[in-house]
Amino acid sequence: MNIDILTVVPELLDSPFSHSILKRAREKGLLNVHLHNLRKWAINKHMQVDDYQFGGGAGMVLMPEPLANAIDELQKDKKFDEIIFLTPDGELFNQKIANRLSLKENILLICGHYKGIDDRIRQKYVTKEISIGDYVLSGGELAAAVVVDAIGRLIPGVLNDETSALFDSFQDNLLAPPVYTRPADFRGNKVPEILLQGDPKKVEEWRTEQSLLRTKERRPDLLSEE
Ligand code: 6GU
């Protein structure tokens, strides 16, 4: 899978994909992330990519020309399955969207900044708009990092049996059960006995029960989703 990211602050995204699971995914060639600095398509020698908004009001808006020229140029090389704009007024990101996106071949992520991007770009180019939660970030970059991480680990071949995504929280609308490791007795706090007895069927039942309990307690809303 190829993910191209258009941003005015590529530095913010240097590190998030260079460690752990995503690093391995890139090394295996299963995930290719390309960062593009929007200023490469600036309209003048002052490297301008933003301007005041028509009608007045505080905050700059990313201009349509640099974005359109950037997207046009990137589209010469590949046909994007989705052109996604990261924005607090987008569709709320969740595991279902991550699952779907993980099956795509080419994705372009556009990170807004300041007040956002000229709406004509949203109408002409953008195929999907995503928000990662009901709060405002100063730009789309950290949201892009979240989306790429969530998608990247789901790409077939990235996780092995041990790290399998099948048992993640949310994969079946249930939160994950609690986990424990050695020692079995930590300062008088003992690991649930059933996990030590070595009966895989009992362990499985216990985990399902714990998942349900946790979900009922913390996220009852998940249980009523289809
Ligand atoms: Cl995708 N962008 C920004 N700027 N803020 C956000 C967001 C995205 N999702 C939640 N808050």
Tab-separated table of C-alpha atoms and ligand atoms in Angstrom:
chain	number	residue	atom	x	y	z
A	1	MET	CA	0.000	0.000	0.000
A	2	ASN	CA	1.184	3.504	-0.863
A	3	ILE	CA	0.289	6.471	1.276
A	4	ASP	CA	1.196	9.951	0.040
A	5	ILE	CA	0.892	12.786	2.526
A	6	LEU	CA	0.629	16.438	1.549
A	7	THR	CA	1.572	18.831	4.359
A	8	VAL	CA	3.183	22.189	5.139
A	9	VAL	CA	4.991	20.607	8.106
A	10	PRO	CA	6.499	17.308	6.898
A	11	GLU	CA	8.896	17.402	9.880
A	12	LEU	CA	5.974	16.520	12.149
A	13	LEU	CA	5.679	13.178	10.364
A	14	ASP	CA	9.343	12.163	10.189
A	15	SER	CA	9.271	9.930	13.226
A	16	PRO	CA	5.826	8.314	13.663
A	17	PHE	CA	6.310	5.747	10.878
A	18	SER	CA	9.948	4.939	11.638
A	19	HIS	CA	9.542	2.694	14.670
A	20	SER	CA	8.115	-0.617	15.730
A	21	ILE	CA	5.367	-2.190	13.633
A	22	LEU	CA	5.161	0.521	10.981
A	23	LYS	CA	8.930	0.525	10.565
A	24	ARG	CA	8.777	-3.210	9.910
A	25	ALA	CA	5.874	-2.782	7.489
A	26	ARG	CA	7.929	-0.277	5.493
A	27	GLU	CA	11.033	-2.454	5.570
A	28	LYS	CA	9.003	-5.383	4.282
A	29	GLY	CA	7.724	-3.176	1.454
A	30	LEU	CA	4.127	-3.610	2.568
A	31	LEU	CA	3.717	0.076	3.369
A	32	ASN	CA	5.257	2.990	1.483
A	33	VAL	CA	4.814	6.428	3.006
A	34	HIS	CA	5.782	9.487	0.942
A	35	LEU	CA	5.826	12.934	2.526
A	36	HIS	CA	5.350	15.933	0.242
A	37	ASN	CA	5.952	19.509	1.325
A	38	LEU	CA	3.153	21.652	-0.096
A	39	ARG	CA	5.609	24.547	-0.385
A	40	LYS	CA	7.127	22.761	-3.360
A	41	TRP	CA	4.009	23.961	-5.185
A	42	ALA	CA	4.011	27.488	-3.683
A	43	ILE	CA	2.664	30.222	-5.970
A	44	ASN	CA	5.622	32.642	-5.658
A	45	LYS	CA	9.179	33.096	-4.482
A	46	HIS	CA	7.936	33.893	-0.987
A	47	MET	CA	6.863	30.243	-0.854
A	48	GLN	CA	3.284	31.359	-0.315
A	49	VAL	CA	0.687	28.612	0.070
A	50	ASP	CA	-1.930	30.366	2.212
A	51	ASP	CA	-3.878	33.609	2.208
A	52	TYR	CA	-6.549	35.536	4.102
A	53	GLN	CA	-10.095	34.301	3.833
A	54	PHE	CA	-12.615	36.117	1.668
A	55	GLY	CA	-15.289	37.791	3.754
A	56	GLY	CA	-12.849	38.513	6.541
A	57	GLY	CA	-12.071	36.742	9.767
A	58	ALA	CA	-9.011	35.516	11.586
A	59	GLY	CA	-6.866	32.697	10.292
A	60	MET	CA	-5.237	31.783	6.996
A	61	VAL	CA	-6.571	29.357	4.423
A	62	LEU	CA	-4.493	27.075	2.193
A	63	MET	CA	-4.866	28.382	-1.369
A	64	PRO	CA	-6.353	26.221	-4.107
A	65	GLU	CA	-3.502	26.483	-6.680
A	66	PRO	CA	-0.689	24.840	-4.679
A	67	LEU	CA	-3.009	22.040	-3.565
A	68	ALA	CA	-4.450	21.462	-7.045
A	69	ASN	CA	-1.006	21.525	-8.681
A	70	ALA	CA	0.366	19.144	-6.068
A	71	ILE	CA	-2.530	16.702	-6.418
A	72	ASP	CA	-2.421	16.868	-10.239
A	73	GLU	CA	1.283	16.099	-10.229
A	74	LEU	CA	0.960	13.220	-7.755
A	75	GLN	CA	-1.950	11.815	-9.746
A	76	LYS	CA	0.243	11.523	-12.850
A	77	ASP	CA	2.121	8.697	-11.159
A	78	LYS	CA	-0.734	6.831	-9.536
A	79	LYS	CA	-4.474	6.611	-9.413
A	80	PHE	CA	-5.558	7.287	-5.839
A	81	ASP	CA	-8.327	5.080	-4.468
A	82	GLU	CA	-9.085	7.790	-1.931
A	83	ILE	CA	-8.068	11.410	-1.499
A	84	ILE	CA	-8.640	12.070	2.175
A	85	PHE	CA	-8.746	15.474	3.832
A	86	LEU	CA	-8.085	15.423	7.576
A	87	THR	CA	-10.418	17.887	9.234
A	88	PRO	CA	-12.313	18.229	12.515
A	89	ASP	CA	-15.591	18.404	10.558
A	90	GLY	CA	-14.965	15.090	8.799
A	91	GLU	CA	-16.446	11.655	9.474
A	92	LEU	CA	-15.401	10.302	12.856
A	93	PHE	CA	-12.564	7.794	12.336
A	94	ASN	CA	-13.066	4.300	13.736
A	95	GLN	CA	-11.882	0.710	13.332
A	96	LYS	CA	-14.389	-0.022	10.577
A	97	ILE	CA	-13.026	2.819	8.438
A	98	ALA	CA	-9.465	1.686	9.210
A	99	ASN	CA	-10.320	-1.866	8.117
A	100	ARG	CA	-11.748	-0.646	4.816
A	101	LEU	CA	-8.869	1.712	4.081
A	102	SER	CA	-6.283	-0.986	4.833
A	103	LEU	CA	-7.426	-2.831	1.696
A	104	LYS	CA	-6.757	0.100	-0.666
A	105	GLU	CA	-3.685	0.371	-2.877
A	106	ASN	CA	-3.074	4.142	-3.086
A	107	ILE	CA	-4.211	6.765	-0.636
A	108	LEU	CA	-3.481	10.490	-0.568
A	109	LEU	CA	-3.815	12.295	2.762
A	110	ILE	CA	-4.121	16.071	2.803
A	111	CYS	CA	-3.242	17.823	6.038
A	112	GLY	CA	-4.911	21.168	6.531
A	113	HIS	CA	-3.450	23.903	8.641
A	114	TYR	CA	-4.559	27.270	9.950
A	115	LYS	CA	-8.261	27.721	9.108
A	116	GLY	CA	-8.321	24.849	6.639
A	117	ILE	CA	-8.215	24.588	2.856
A	118	ASP	CA	-10.133	26.397	0.118
A	119	ASP	CA	-13.480	24.649	-0.149
A	120	ARG	CA	-13.200	24.214	-3.921
A	121	ILE	CA	-10.429	21.677	-3.359
A	122	ARG	CA	-12.698	19.726	-1.035
A	123	GLN	CA	-15.429	19.702	-3.657
A	124	LYS	CA	-13.214	18.928	-6.691
A	125	TYR	CA	-10.605	16.512	-5.374
A	126	VAL	CA	-11.373	15.152	-1.936
A	127	THR	CA	-13.225	11.814	-1.825
A	128	LYS	CA	-13.353	11.373	1.944
A	129	GLU	CA	-13.022	13.620	5.002
A	130	ILE	CA	-11.889	12.228	8.323
A	131	SER	CA	-11.770	13.586	11.874
A	132	ILE	CA	-10.050	11.638	14.641
A	133	GLY	CA	-12.182	13.003	17.468
A	134	ASP	CA	-14.255	15.850	18.795
A	135	TYR	CA	-11.452	18.248	19.626
A	136	VAL	CA	-9.403	20.629	17.533
A	137	LEU	CA	-5.764	20.020	16.608
A	138	SER	CA	-3.558	22.752	15.203
A	139	GLY	CA	-3.144	20.812	11.975
A	140	GLY	CA	-3.998	17.550	10.256
A	141	GLU	CA	-0.518	16.029	10.652
A	142	LEU	CA	-1.001	14.291	13.996
A	143	ALA	CA	-4.367	13.047	12.768
A	144	ALA	CA	-2.642	11.705	9.636
A	145	ALA	CA	-0.153	9.887	11.870
A	146	VAL	CA	-3.043	8.287	13.767
A	147	VAL	CA	-4.801	7.221	10.574
A	148	VAL	CA	-1.636	5.793	8.973
A	149	ASP	CA	-0.793	3.874	12.152
A	150	ALA	CA	-4.290	2.408	12.446
A	151	ILE	CA	-4.360	1.435	8.758
A	152	GLY	CA	-0.739	0.342	8.453
A	153	ARG	CA	-0.905	-2.357	11.102
A	154	LEU	CA	-3.942	-3.872	9.371
A	155	ILE	CA	-2.264	-4.340	5.977
A	156	PRO	CA	-2.147	-8.079	5.279
A	157	GLY	CA	1.259	-9.448	6.294
A	158	VAL	CA	2.228	-6.624	8.644
A	159	LEU	CA	1.204	-8.329	11.871
A	160	ASN	CA	2.083	-11.925	12.663
A	161	ASP	CA	-0.012	-14.411	14.642
A	162	GLU	CA	1.282	-13.074	17.921
A	163	THR	CA	0.318	-9.489	17.244
A	164	SER	CA	-2.769	-10.356	15.210
A	165	ALA	CA	-5.311	-7.567	14.899
A	166	LEU	CA	-8.164	-10.067	15.177
A	167	PHE	CA	-8.195	-9.685	18.932
A	168	ASP	CA	-7.865	-5.914	19.086
A	169	SER	CA	-10.331	-3.796	20.974
A	170	PHE	CA	-13.120	-2.622	18.624
A	171	GLN	CA	-12.523	-5.360	16.052
A	172	ASP	CA	-15.812	-6.941	17.163
A	173	ASN	CA	-17.231	-3.891	18.957
A	174	LEU	CA	-15.734	-5.177	22.223
A	175	LEU	CA	-12.928	-3.733	24.301
A	176	ALA	CA	-9.929	-6.002	24.861
A	177	PRO	CA	-9.743	-8.039	28.094
A	178	PRO	CA	-7.080	-7.281	30.749
A	179	VAL	CA	-3.657	-8.890	30.264
A	180	TYR	CA	-0.980	-9.986	32.719
A	181	THR	CA	2.631	-11.118	32.606
A	182	ARG	CA	5.176	-12.360	35.150
A	183	PRO	CA	5.373	-12.333	38.089
A	184	ALA	CA	2.157	-14.196	38.996
A	185	ASP	CA	2.239	-12.458	42.375
A	186	PHE	CA	3.218	-8.787	42.214
A	187	ARG	CA	3.433	-7.219	45.670
A	188	GLY	CA	0.589	-9.408	46.859
A	189	ASN	CA	-1.589	-8.756	43.788
A	190	LYS	CA	-2.255	-12.047	42.093
A	191	VAL	CA	-2.964	-12.860	38.461
A	192	PRO	CA	-6.449	-14.388	37.981
A	193	GLU	CA	-6.077	-18.098	38.725
A	194	ILE	CA	-7.759	-19.250	35.508
A	195	LEU	CA	-4.935	-17.791	33.393
A	196	LEU	CA	-2.384	-19.953	35.233
A	197	GLN	CA	-4.202	-23.277	34.913
A	198	GLY	CA	-3.411	-23.872	31.253
A	199	ASP	CA	-6.909	-24.674	29.981
A	200	PRO	CA	-7.198	-22.746	26.683
A	201	LYS	CA	-10.980	-23.123	26.512
A	202	LYS	CA	-11.476	-21.711	30.013
A	203	VAL	CA	-9.054	-18.872	29.253
A	204	GLU	CA	-10.979	-18.040	26.090
A	205	GLU	CA	-14.297	-17.993	28.006
A	206	TRP	CA	-12.834	-15.812	30.731
A	207	ARG	CA	-11.461	-13.340	28.184
A	208	THR	CA	-14.781	-13.051	26.371
A	209	GLU	CA	-16.553	-12.485	29.681
A	210	GLN	CA	-14.033	-9.832	30.718
A	211	SER	CA	-14.345	-8.130	27.327
A	212	LEU	CA	-18.097	-7.931	27.734
A	213	LEU	CA	-17.850	-6.670	31.312
A	214	ARG	CA	-15.365	-3.961	30.335
A	215	THR	CA	-17.424	-2.879	27.369
A	216	LYS	CA	-20.638	-2.709	29.418
A	217	GLU	CA	-18.875	-0.674	32.064
A	218	ARG	CA	-16.825	1.686	29.908
A	219	ARG	CA	-18.396	1.827	26.465
A	220	PRO	CA	-22.002	0.594	26.534
A	221	ASP	CA	-22.531	2.568	23.301
A	222	LEU	CA	-20.426	-0.022	21.433
A	223	LEU	CA	-22.816	-2.835	22.325
A	224	SER	CA	-25.729	-1.192	20.544
A	225	GLU	CA	-23.804	-0.622	17.293
A	226	GLU	CA	-24.419	-3.026	14.460
B	1	6GU	CL1	-8.330	15.387	11.227
B	1	6GU	N1	-7.659	17.801	12.041
B	1	6GU	C1	-7.631	18.786	12.957
B	1	6GU	N2	-6.996	19.920	12.648
B	1	6GU	N3	-8.185	18.675	14.152
B	1	6GU	C2	-8.788	17.529	14.426
B	1	6GU	C3	-8.865	16.462	13.537
B	1	6GU	C4	-8.276	16.630	12.325
B	1	6GU	N4	-9.556	15.471	14.100
B	1	6GU	C5	-9.874	15.898	15.304
B	1	6GU	N5	-9.431	17.144	15.511
